[in-house]
Amino acid sequence: AELEAPILALQAGADQHITADLNEAFERALAEAGVEHELVTYEGAPHSFFDRRYEEFAEASEDAWRRVLEFLERHSA
């Protein structure tokens, strides 16, 4: 199936389940398929860094949520 919607991927750099290799392969596949995408990696951030209870990742979380809102604004019909 062809993907027509743009993708925003916010990736935790220290995620133990989704490695940097997987992220790179994902980005390559999207680029090769011509899918509009934006991938952002938050170095050192753990899986679920969006959870605002992680005070040490508050800046990354704020940036990620800002990107989500901007992405939705740009791509909403």
PDB file of N, CA, C and O in Angstrom, chain B, residues numbered from 101:
ATOM      1  N   ALA B 101       0.843  -1.187   0.000  1.00  0.00           N
ATOM      2  CA  ALA B 101       0.000   0.000   0.000  1.00  0.00           C
ATOM      3  C   ALA B 101       0.877   1.235   0.000  1.00  0.00           C
ATOM      4  O   ALA B 101       1.905   1.283   0.676  1.00  0.00           O
ATOM      5  N   GLU B 102       0.466   2.229  -0.761  1.00  0.00           N
ATOM      6  CA  GLU B 102       1.218   3.474  -0.805  1.00  0.00           C
ATOM      7  C   GLU B 102       0.786   4.384   0.324  1.00  0.00           C
ATOM      8  O   GLU B 102      -0.393   4.483   0.664  1.00  0.00           O
ATOM      9  N   LEU B 103       1.768   5.039   0.887  1.00  0.00           N
ATOM     10  CA  LEU B 103       1.508   5.968   1.978  1.00  0.00           C
ATOM     11  C   LEU B 103       1.465   7.372   1.396  1.00  0.00           C
ATOM     12  O   LEU B 103       2.422   7.816   0.760  1.00  0.00           O
ATOM     13  N   GLU B 104       0.372   8.060   1.610  1.00  0.00           N
ATOM     14  CA  GLU B 104       0.231   9.405   1.073  1.00  0.00           C
ATOM     15  C   GLU B 104       0.354  10.480   2.139  1.00  0.00           C
ATOM     16  O   GLU B 104       0.622  11.637   1.814  1.00  0.00           O
ATOM     17  N   ALA B 105       0.167  10.133   3.382  1.00  0.00           N
ATOM     18  CA  ALA B 105       0.216  11.115   4.466  1.00  0.00           C
ATOM     19  C   ALA B 105       1.661  11.370   4.883  1.00  0.00           C
ATOM     20  O   ALA B 105       2.477  10.449   4.887  1.00  0.00           O
ATOM     21  N   PRO B 106       1.979  12.606   5.231  1.00  0.00           N
ATOM     22  CA  PRO B 106       3.315  12.897   5.750  1.00  0.00           C
ATOM     23  C   PRO B 106       3.497  12.263   7.128  1.00  0.00           C
ATOM     24  O   PRO B 106       2.530  11.981   7.836  1.00  0.00           O
ATOM     25  N   ILE B 107       4.755  12.050   7.484  1.00  0.00           N
ATOM     26  CA  ILE B 107       5.071  11.395   8.755  1.00  0.00           C
ATOM     27  C   ILE B 107       5.974  12.292   9.590  1.00  0.00           C
ATOM     28  O   ILE B 107       6.948  12.856   9.090  1.00  0.00           O
ATOM     29  N   LEU B 108       5.639  12.411  10.854  1.00  0.00           N
ATOM     30  CA  LEU B 108       6.499  13.050  11.845  1.00  0.00           C
ATOM     31  C   LEU B 108       6.887  11.959  12.825  1.00  0.00           C
ATOM     32  O   LEU B 108       6.025  11.371  13.477  1.00  0.00           O
ATOM     33  N   ALA B 109       8.176  11.688  12.933  1.00  0.00           N
ATOM     34  CA  ALA B 109       8.660  10.670  13.867  1.00  0.00           C
ATOM     35  C   ALA B 109       9.591  11.344  14.871  1.00  0.00           C
ATOM     36  O   ALA B 109      10.606  11.935  14.502  1.00  0.00           O
ATOM     37  N   LEU B 110       9.229  11.244  16.129  1.00  0.00           N
ATOM     38  CA  LEU B 110      10.018  11.818  17.217  1.00  0.00           C
ATOM     39  C   LEU B 110      10.616  10.654  17.979  1.00  0.00           C
ATOM     40  O   LEU B 110       9.910   9.900  18.648  1.00  0.00           O
ATOM     41  N   GLN B 111      11.922  10.518  17.867  1.00  0.00           N
ATOM     42  CA  GLN B 111      12.582   9.310  18.322  1.00  0.00           C
ATOM     43  C   GLN B 111      13.457   9.561  19.542  1.00  0.00           C
ATOM     44  O   GLN B 111      14.178  10.555  19.628  1.00  0.00           O
ATOM     45  N   ALA B 112      13.368   8.633  20.472  1.00  0.00           N
ATOM     46  CA  ALA B 112      14.191   8.695  21.678  1.00  0.00           C
ATOM     47  C   ALA B 112      15.564   8.106  21.364  1.00  0.00           C
ATOM     48  O   ALA B 112      15.672   6.943  20.975  1.00  0.00           O
ATOM     49  N   GLY B 113      16.591   8.897  21.531  1.00  0.00           N
ATOM     50  CA  GLY B 113      17.939   8.454  21.192  1.00  0.00           C
ATOM     51  C   GLY B 113      18.453   7.316  22.043  1.00  0.00           C
ATOM     52  O   GLY B 113      19.336   6.575  21.613  1.00  0.00           O
ATOM     53  N   ALA B 114      17.916   7.161  23.249  1.00  0.00           N
ATOM     54  CA  ALA B 114      18.366   6.092  24.147  1.00  0.00           C
ATOM     55  C   ALA B 114      17.323   4.989  24.281  1.00  0.00           C
ATOM     56  O   ALA B 114      17.338   4.229  25.250  1.00  0.00           O
ATOM     57  N   ASP B 115      16.422   4.903  23.313  1.00  0.00           N
ATOM     58  CA  ASP B 115      15.401   3.848  23.339  1.00  0.00           C
ATOM     59  C   ASP B 115      16.088   2.499  23.157  1.00  0.00           C
ATOM     60  O   ASP B 115      16.824   2.305  22.191  1.00  0.00           O
ATOM     61  N   GLN B 116      15.857   1.583  24.062  1.00  0.00           N
ATOM     62  CA  GLN B 116      16.506   0.271  23.999  1.00  0.00           C
ATOM     63  C   GLN B 116      15.802  -0.672  23.035  1.00  0.00           C
ATOM     64  O   GLN B 116      16.348  -1.718  22.684  1.00  0.00           O
ATOM     65  N   HIS B 117      14.599  -0.315  22.605  1.00  0.00           N
ATOM     66  CA  HIS B 117      13.830  -1.195  21.730  1.00  0.00           C
ATOM     67  C   HIS B 117      13.894  -0.768  20.270  1.00  0.00           C
ATOM     68  O   HIS B 117      13.855  -1.605  19.368  1.00  0.00           O
ATOM     69  N   ILE B 118      13.992   0.516  20.044  1.00  0.00           N
ATOM     70  CA  ILE B 118      14.064   1.039  18.678  1.00  0.00           C
ATOM     71  C   ILE B 118      15.441   1.674  18.522  1.00  0.00           C
ATOM     72  O   ILE B 118      15.679   2.796  18.968  1.00  0.00           O
ATOM     73  N   THR B 119      16.329   0.943  17.889  1.00  0.00           N
ATOM     74  CA  THR B 119      17.733   1.344  17.808  1.00  0.00           C
ATOM     75  C   THR B 119      17.972   2.398  16.730  1.00  0.00           C
ATOM     76  O   THR B 119      17.123   2.645  15.873  1.00  0.00           O
ATOM     77  N   ALA B 120      19.140   3.004  16.799  1.00  0.00           N
ATOM     78  CA  ALA B 120      19.531   3.989  15.792  1.00  0.00           C
ATOM     79  C   ALA B 120      19.539   3.358  14.403  1.00  0.00           C
ATOM     80  O   ALA B 120      19.160   4.010  13.430  1.00  0.00           O
ATOM     81  N   ASP B 121      19.963   2.103  14.295  1.00  0.00           N
ATOM     82  CA  ASP B 121      19.962   1.414  12.999  1.00  0.00           C
ATOM     83  C   ASP B 121      18.551   1.312  12.430  1.00  0.00           C
ATOM     84  O   ASP B 121      18.343   1.531  11.237  1.00  0.00           O
ATOM     85  N   LEU B 122      17.586   0.981  13.280  1.00  0.00           N
ATOM     86  CA  LEU B 122      16.197   0.897  12.822  1.00  0.00           C
ATOM     87  C   LEU B 122      15.684   2.264  12.385  1.00  0.00           C
ATOM     88  O   LEU B 122      14.985   2.379  11.378  1.00  0.00           O
ATOM     89  N   ASN B 123      16.031   3.298  13.144  1.00  0.00           N
ATOM     90  CA  ASN B 123      15.614   4.653  12.784  1.00  0.00           C
ATOM     91  C   ASN B 123      16.193   5.057  11.433  1.00  0.00           C
ATOM     92  O   ASN B 123      15.495   5.639  10.602  1.00  0.00           O
ATOM     93  N   GLU B 124      17.471   4.750  11.214  1.00  0.00           N
ATOM     94  CA  GLU B 124      18.118   5.090   9.950  1.00  0.00           C
ATOM     95  C   GLU B 124      17.483   4.332   8.792  1.00  0.00           C
ATOM     96  O   GLU B 124      17.268   4.900   7.721  1.00  0.00           O
ATOM     97  N   ALA B 125      17.183   3.059   8.998  1.00  0.00           N
ATOM     98  CA  ALA B 125      16.541   2.256   7.953  1.00  0.00           C
ATOM     99  C   ALA B 125      15.148   2.800   7.638  1.00  0.00           C
ATOM    100  O   ALA B 125      14.742   2.847   6.477  1.00  0.00           O
ATOM    101  N   PHE B 126      14.428   3.207   8.668  1.00  0.00           N
ATOM    102  CA  PHE B 126      13.093   3.782   8.487  1.00  0.00           C
ATOM    103  C   PHE B 126      13.177   5.055   7.655  1.00  0.00           C
ATOM    104  O   PHE B 126      12.408   5.242   6.713  1.00  0.00           O
ATOM    105  N   GLU B 127      14.109   5.921   8.006  1.00  0.00           N
ATOM    106  CA  GLU B 127      14.249   7.169   7.259  1.00  0.00           C
ATOM    107  C   GLU B 127      14.655   6.901   5.813  1.00  0.00           C
ATOM    108  O   GLU B 127      14.133   7.538   4.898  1.00  0.00           O
ATOM    109  N   ARG B 128      15.571   5.974   5.598  1.00  0.00           N
ATOM    110  CA  ARG B 128      15.975   5.617   4.234  1.00  0.00           C
ATOM    111  C   ARG B 128      14.782   5.119   3.419  1.00  0.00           C
ATOM    112  O   ARG B 128      14.589   5.524   2.273  1.00  0.00           O
ATOM    113  N   ALA B 129      13.985   4.235   4.028  1.00  0.00           N
ATOM    114  CA  ALA B 129      12.819   3.674   3.333  1.00  0.00           C
ATOM    115  C   ALA B 129      11.817   4.770   2.976  1.00  0.00           C
ATOM    116  O   ALA B 129      11.258   4.771   1.879  1.00  0.00           O
ATOM    117  N   LEU B 130      11.594   5.696   3.897  1.00  0.00           N
ATOM    118  CA  LEU B 130      10.672   6.798   3.617  1.00  0.00           C
ATOM    119  C   LEU B 130      11.192   7.665   2.472  1.00  0.00           C
ATOM    120  O   LEU B 130      10.439   8.037   1.573  1.00  0.00           O
ATOM    121  N   ALA B 131      12.480   7.980   2.514  1.00  0.00           N
ATOM    122  CA  ALA B 131      13.078   8.809   1.468  1.00  0.00           C
ATOM    123  C   ALA B 131      13.010   8.104   0.116  1.00  0.00           C
ATOM    124  O   ALA B 131      12.649   8.719  -0.888  1.00  0.00           O
ATOM    125  N   GLU B 132      13.352   6.827   0.086  1.00  0.00           N
ATOM    126  CA  GLU B 132      13.321   6.068  -1.166  1.00  0.00           C
ATOM    127  C   GLU B 132      11.909   5.966  -1.725  1.00  0.00           C
ATOM    128  O   GLU B 132      11.722   5.915  -2.940  1.00  0.00           O
ATOM    129  N   ALA B 133      10.921   5.935  -0.846  1.00  0.00           N
ATOM    130  CA  ALA B 133       9.524   5.841  -1.277  1.00  0.00           C
ATOM    131  C   ALA B 133       8.932   7.209  -1.614  1.00  0.00           C
ATOM    132  O   ALA B 133       7.798   7.302  -2.084  1.00  0.00           O
ATOM    133  N   GLY B 134       9.705   8.266  -1.372  1.00  0.00           N
ATOM    134  CA  GLY B 134       9.224   9.604  -1.673  1.00  0.00           C
ATOM    135  C   GLY B 134       8.180  10.119  -0.699  1.00  0.00           C
ATOM    136  O   GLY B 134       7.385  10.997  -1.034  1.00  0.00           O
ATOM    137  N   VAL B 135       8.186   9.571   0.512  1.00  0.00           N
ATOM    138  CA  VAL B 135       7.219   9.985   1.527  1.00  0.00           C
ATOM    139  C   VAL B 135       7.731  11.243   2.228  1.00  0.00           C
ATOM    140  O   VAL B 135       8.866  11.280   2.704  1.00  0.00           O
ATOM    141  N   GLU B 136       6.891  12.262   2.284  1.00  0.00           N
ATOM    142  CA  GLU B 136       7.249  13.469   3.025  1.00  0.00           C
ATOM    143  C   GLU B 136       7.374  13.094   4.495  1.00  0.00           C
ATOM    144  O   GLU B 136       6.466  12.495   5.072  1.00  0.00           O
ATOM    145  N   HIS B 137       8.496  13.449   5.092  1.00  0.00           N
ATOM    146  CA  HIS B 137       8.703  13.049   6.480  1.00  0.00           C
ATOM    147  C   HIS B 137       9.654  13.998   7.194  1.00  0.00           C
ATOM    148  O   HIS B 137      10.455  14.705   6.583  1.00  0.00           O
ATOM    149  N   GLU B 138       9.528  13.980   8.498  1.00  0.00           N
ATOM    150  CA  GLU B 138      10.430  14.713   9.385  1.00  0.00           C
ATOM    151  C   GLU B 138      10.738  13.775  10.537  1.00  0.00           C
ATOM    152  O   GLU B 138       9.840  13.364  11.272  1.00  0.00           O
ATOM    153  N   LEU B 139      12.009  13.441  10.691  1.00  0.00           N
ATOM    154  CA  LEU B 139      12.429  12.579  11.789  1.00  0.00           C
ATOM    155  C   LEU B 139      13.350  13.372  12.698  1.00  0.00           C
ATOM    156  O   LEU B 139      14.317  13.979  12.240  1.00  0.00           O
ATOM    157  N   VAL B 140      13.048  13.364  13.976  1.00  0.00           N
ATOM    158  CA  VAL B 140      13.840  14.093  14.964  1.00  0.00           C
ATOM    159  C   VAL B 140      14.244  13.105  16.046  1.00  0.00           C
ATOM    160  O   VAL B 140      13.404  12.389  16.592  1.00  0.00           O
ATOM    161  N   THR B 141      15.529  13.071  16.350  1.00  0.00           N
ATOM    162  CA  THR B 141      16.023  12.195  17.411  1.00  0.00           C
ATOM    163  C   THR B 141      16.441  13.054  18.595  1.00  0.00           C
ATOM    164  O   THR B 141      17.172  14.033  18.442  1.00  0.00           O
ATOM    165  N   TYR B 142      15.974  12.678  19.766  1.00  0.00           N
ATOM    166  CA  TYR B 142      16.323  13.366  21.008  1.00  0.00           C
ATOM    167  C   TYR B 142      17.384  12.531  21.706  1.00  0.00           C
ATOM    168  O   TYR B 142      17.083  11.570  22.413  1.00  0.00           O
ATOM    169  N   GLU B 143      18.632  12.923  21.489  1.00  0.00           N
ATOM    170  CA  GLU B 143      19.763  12.158  22.024  1.00  0.00           C
ATOM    171  C   GLU B 143      19.673  12.039  23.540  1.00  0.00           C
ATOM    172  O   GLU B 143      19.409  13.015  24.243  1.00  0.00           O
ATOM    173  N   GLY B 144      19.896  10.833  24.023  1.00  0.00           N
ATOM    174  CA  GLY B 144      19.897  10.575  25.457  1.00  0.00           C
ATOM    175  C   GLY B 144      18.524  10.368  26.064  1.00  0.00           C
ATOM    176  O   GLY B 144      18.409   9.937  27.211  1.00  0.00           O
ATOM    177  N   ALA B 145      17.489  10.671  25.308  1.00  0.00           N
ATOM    178  CA  ALA B 145      16.125  10.532  25.836  1.00  0.00           C
ATOM    179  C   ALA B 145      15.692   9.066  25.803  1.00  0.00           C
ATOM    180  O   ALA B 145      15.984   8.354  24.843  1.00  0.00           O
ATOM    181  N   PRO B 146      14.997   8.614  26.851  1.00  0.00           N
ATOM    182  CA  PRO B 146      14.530   7.230  26.902  1.00  0.00           C
ATOM    183  C   PRO B 146      13.188   7.077  26.182  1.00  0.00           C
ATOM    184  O   PRO B 146      12.530   8.060  25.840  1.00  0.00           O
ATOM    185  N   HIS B 147      12.807   5.832  25.963  1.00  0.00           N
ATOM    186  CA  HIS B 147      11.480   5.533  25.441  1.00  0.00           C
ATOM    187  C   HIS B 147      10.453   6.230  26.340  1.00  0.00           C
ATOM    188  O   HIS B 147      10.622   6.253  27.559  1.00  0.00           O
ATOM    189  N   SER B 148       9.430   6.776  25.774  1.00  0.00           N
ATOM    190  CA  SER B 148       8.357   7.473  26.506  1.00  0.00           C
ATOM    191  C   SER B 148       8.807   8.796  27.117  1.00  0.00           C
ATOM    192  O   SER B 148       8.241   9.238  28.116  1.00  0.00           O
ATOM    193  N   PHE B 149       9.820   9.431  26.529  1.00  0.00           N
ATOM    194  CA  PHE B 149      10.290  10.706  27.081  1.00  0.00           C
ATOM    195  C   PHE B 149       9.215  11.786  27.020  1.00  0.00           C
ATOM    196  O   PHE B 149       9.328  12.804  27.702  1.00  0.00           O
ATOM    197  N   PHE B 150       8.177  11.579  26.217  1.00  0.00           N
ATOM    198  CA  PHE B 150       7.063  12.526  26.132  1.00  0.00           C
ATOM    199  C   PHE B 150       6.315  12.626  27.454  1.00  0.00           C
ATOM    200  O   PHE B 150       5.632  13.617  27.713  1.00  0.00           O
ATOM    201  N   ASP B 151       6.442  11.611  28.280  1.00  0.00           N
ATOM    202  CA  ASP B 151       5.760  11.605  29.575  1.00  0.00           C
ATOM    203  C   ASP B 151       6.313  12.758  30.396  1.00  0.00           C
ATOM    204  O   ASP B 151       7.489  12.756  30.758  1.00  0.00           O
ATOM    205  N   ARG B 152       5.497  13.714  30.682  1.00  0.00           N
ATOM    206  CA  ARG B 152       5.973  14.940  31.328  1.00  0.00           C
ATOM    207  C   ARG B 152       6.475  14.730  32.753  1.00  0.00           C
ATOM    208  O   ARG B 152       6.993  15.665  33.364  1.00  0.00           O
ATOM    209  N   ARG B 153       6.334  13.548  33.280  1.00  0.00           N
ATOM    210  CA  ARG B 153       6.870  13.285  34.617  1.00  0.00           C
ATOM    211  C   ARG B 153       8.389  13.176  34.602  1.00  0.00           C
ATOM    212  O   ARG B 153       9.021  13.241  35.656  1.00  0.00           O
ATOM    213  N   TYR B 154       8.981  13.012  33.425  1.00  0.00           N
ATOM    214  CA  TYR B 154      10.437  12.955  33.300  1.00  0.00           C
ATOM    215  C   TYR B 154      10.982  14.377  33.304  1.00  0.00           C
ATOM    216  O   TYR B 154      11.156  14.969  32.239  1.00  0.00           O
ATOM    217  N   GLU B 155      11.250  14.924  34.457  1.00  0.00           N
ATOM    218  CA  GLU B 155      11.716  16.309  34.533  1.00  0.00           C
ATOM    219  C   GLU B 155      13.015  16.527  33.780  1.00  0.00           C
ATOM    220  O   GLU B 155      13.222  17.588  33.191  1.00  0.00           O
ATOM    221  N   GLU B 156      13.891  15.534  33.794  1.00  0.00           N
ATOM    222  CA  GLU B 156      15.183  15.725  33.139  1.00  0.00           C
ATOM    223  C   GLU B 156      15.049  15.800  31.618  1.00  0.00           C
ATOM    224  O   GLU B 156      15.977  16.241  30.940  1.00  0.00           O
ATOM    225  N   PHE B 157      13.909  15.375  31.077  1.00  0.00           N
ATOM    226  CA  PHE B 157      13.677  15.443  29.634  1.00  0.00           C
ATOM    227  C   PHE B 157      12.560  16.430  29.291  1.00  0.00           C
ATOM    228  O   PHE B 157      11.950  16.342  28.225  1.00  0.00           O
ATOM    229  N   ALA B 158      12.300  17.363  30.196  1.00  0.00           N
ATOM    230  CA  ALA B 158      11.219  18.337  29.993  1.00  0.00           C
ATOM    231  C   ALA B 158      11.447  19.169  28.736  1.00  0.00           C
ATOM    232  O   ALA B 158      10.502  19.447  27.998  1.00  0.00           O
ATOM    233  N   GLU B 159      12.684  19.566  28.486  1.00  0.00           N
ATOM    234  CA  GLU B 159      12.976  20.384  27.308  1.00  0.00           C
ATOM    235  C   GLU B 159      12.709  19.598  26.021  1.00  0.00           C
ATOM    236  O   GLU B 159      12.125  20.129  25.076  1.00  0.00           O
ATOM    237  N   ALA B 160      13.133  18.343  25.985  1.00  0.00           N
ATOM    238  CA  ALA B 160      12.878  17.495  24.812  1.00  0.00           C
ATOM    239  C   ALA B 160      11.385  17.278  24.635  1.00  0.00           C
ATOM    240  O   ALA B 160      10.879  17.316  23.514  1.00  0.00           O
ATOM    241  N   SER B 161      10.682  17.052  25.727  1.00  0.00           N
ATOM    242  CA  SER B 161       9.240  16.836  25.666  1.00  0.00           C
ATOM    243  C   SER B 161       8.527  18.079  25.135  1.00  0.00           C
ATOM    244  O   SER B 161       7.641  17.976  24.286  1.00  0.00           O
ATOM    245  N   GLU B 162       8.910  19.240  25.628  1.00  0.00           N
ATOM    246  CA  GLU B 162       8.299  20.487  25.161  1.00  0.00           C
ATOM    247  C   GLU B 162       8.556  20.692  23.676  1.00  0.00           C
ATOM    248  O   GLU B 162       7.656  21.083  22.932  1.00  0.00           O
ATOM    249  N   ASP B 163       9.787  20.428  23.245  1.00  0.00           N
ATOM    250  CA  ASP B 163      10.121  20.574  21.832  1.00  0.00           C
ATOM    251  C   ASP B 163       9.317  19.594  20.983  1.00  0.00           C
ATOM    252  O   ASP B 163       8.804  19.959  19.925  1.00  0.00           O
ATOM    253  N   ALA B 164       9.209  18.361  21.444  1.00  0.00           N
ATOM    254  CA  ALA B 164       8.463  17.342  20.702  1.00  0.00           C
ATOM    255  C   ALA B 164       6.995  17.731  20.563  1.00  0.00           C
ATOM    256  O   ALA B 164       6.424  17.630  19.477  1.00  0.00           O
ATOM    257  N   TRP B 165       6.383  18.175  21.659  1.00  0.00           N
ATOM    258  CA  TRP B 165       4.972  18.569  21.589  1.00  0.00           C
ATOM    259  C   TRP B 165       4.789  19.783  20.681  1.00  0.00           C
ATOM    260  O   TRP B 165       3.801  19.864  19.952  1.00  0.00           O
ATOM    261  N   ARG B 166       5.728  20.722  20.717  1.00  0.00           N
ATOM    262  CA  ARG B 166       5.664  21.877  19.818  1.00  0.00           C
ATOM    263  C   ARG B 166       5.699  21.403  18.368  1.00  0.00           C
ATOM    264  O   ARG B 166       4.935  21.889  17.533  1.00  0.00           O
ATOM    265  N   ARG B 167       6.582  20.459  18.071  1.00  0.00           N
ATOM    266  CA  ARG B 167       6.682  19.926  16.708  1.00  0.00           C
ATOM    267  C   ARG B 167       5.394  19.221  16.288  1.00  0.00           C
ATOM    268  O   ARG B 167       4.956  19.351  15.144  1.00  0.00           O
ATOM    269  N   VAL B 168       4.792  18.478  17.208  1.00  0.00           N
ATOM    270  CA  VAL B 168       3.530  17.789  16.899  1.00  0.00           C
ATOM    271  C   VAL B 168       2.461  18.813  16.524  1.00  0.00           C
ATOM    272  O   VAL B 168       1.788  18.665  15.504  1.00  0.00           O
ATOM    273  N   LEU B 169       2.307  19.839  17.339  1.00  0.00           N
ATOM    274  CA  LEU B 169       1.279  20.849  17.075  1.00  0.00           C
ATOM    275  C   LEU B 169       1.533  21.586  15.765  1.00  0.00           C
ATOM    276  O   LEU B 169       0.598  21.839  15.005  1.00  0.00           O
ATOM    277  N   GLU B 170       2.794  21.934  15.493  1.00  0.00           N
ATOM    278  CA  GLU B 170       3.127  22.610  14.238  1.00  0.00           C
ATOM    279  C   GLU B 170       2.875  21.697  13.042  1.00  0.00           C
ATOM    280  O   GLU B 170       2.362  22.139  12.014  1.00  0.00           O
ATOM    281  N   PHE B 171       3.238  20.425  13.180  1.00  0.00           N
ATOM    282  CA  PHE B 171       3.028  19.448  12.113  1.00  0.00           C
ATOM    283  C   PHE B 171       1.541  19.312  11.809  1.00  0.00           C
ATOM    284  O   PHE B 171       1.133  19.322  10.647  1.00  0.00           O
ATOM    285  N   LEU B 172       0.741  19.186  12.853  1.00  0.00           N
ATOM    286  CA  LEU B 172      -0.704  19.056  12.662  1.00  0.00           C
ATOM    287  C   LEU B 172      -1.296  20.305  12.017  1.00  0.00           C
ATOM    288  O   LEU B 172      -2.181  20.215  11.166  1.00  0.00           O
ATOM    289  N   GLU B 173      -0.808  21.452  12.423  1.00  0.00           N
ATOM    290  CA  GLU B 173      -1.301  22.699  11.840  1.00  0.00           C
ATOM    291  C   GLU B 173      -0.964  22.772  10.351  1.00  0.00           C
ATOM    292  O   GLU B 173      -1.796  23.180   9.541  1.00  0.00           O
ATOM    293  N   ARG B 174       0.260  22.375   9.995  1.00  0.00           N
ATOM    294  CA  ARG B 174       0.682  22.412   8.589  1.00  0.00           C
ATOM    295  C   ARG B 174      -0.075  21.413   7.724  1.00  0.00           C
ATOM    296  O   ARG B 174      -0.325  21.675   6.547  1.00  0.00           O
ATOM    297  N   HIS B 175      -0.439  20.276   8.294  1.00  0.00           N
ATOM    298  CA  HIS B 175      -0.974  19.187   7.478  1.00  0.00           C
ATOM    299  C   HIS B 175      -2.457  18.896   7.700  1.00  0.00           C
ATOM    300  O   HIS B 175      -2.981  17.920   7.164  1.00  0.00           O
ATOM    301  N   SER B 176      -3.127  19.719   8.471  1.00  0.00           N
ATOM    302  CA  SER B 176      -4.568  19.516   8.674  1.00  0.00           C
ATOM    303  C   SER B 176      -5.336  20.096   7.499  1.00  0.00           C
ATOM    304  O   SER B 176      -4.972  21.132   6.941  1.00  0.00           O
ATOM    305  N   ALA B 177      -6.385  19.416   7.146  1.00  0.00           N
ATOM    306  CA  ALA B 177      -7.202  19.868   6.001  1.00  0.00           C
ATOM    307  C   ALA B 177      -8.087  21.028   6.387  1.00  0.00           C
ATOM    308  O   ALA B 177      -8.839  21.535   5.554  1.00  0.00           O
TER     309      ALA B 177
END
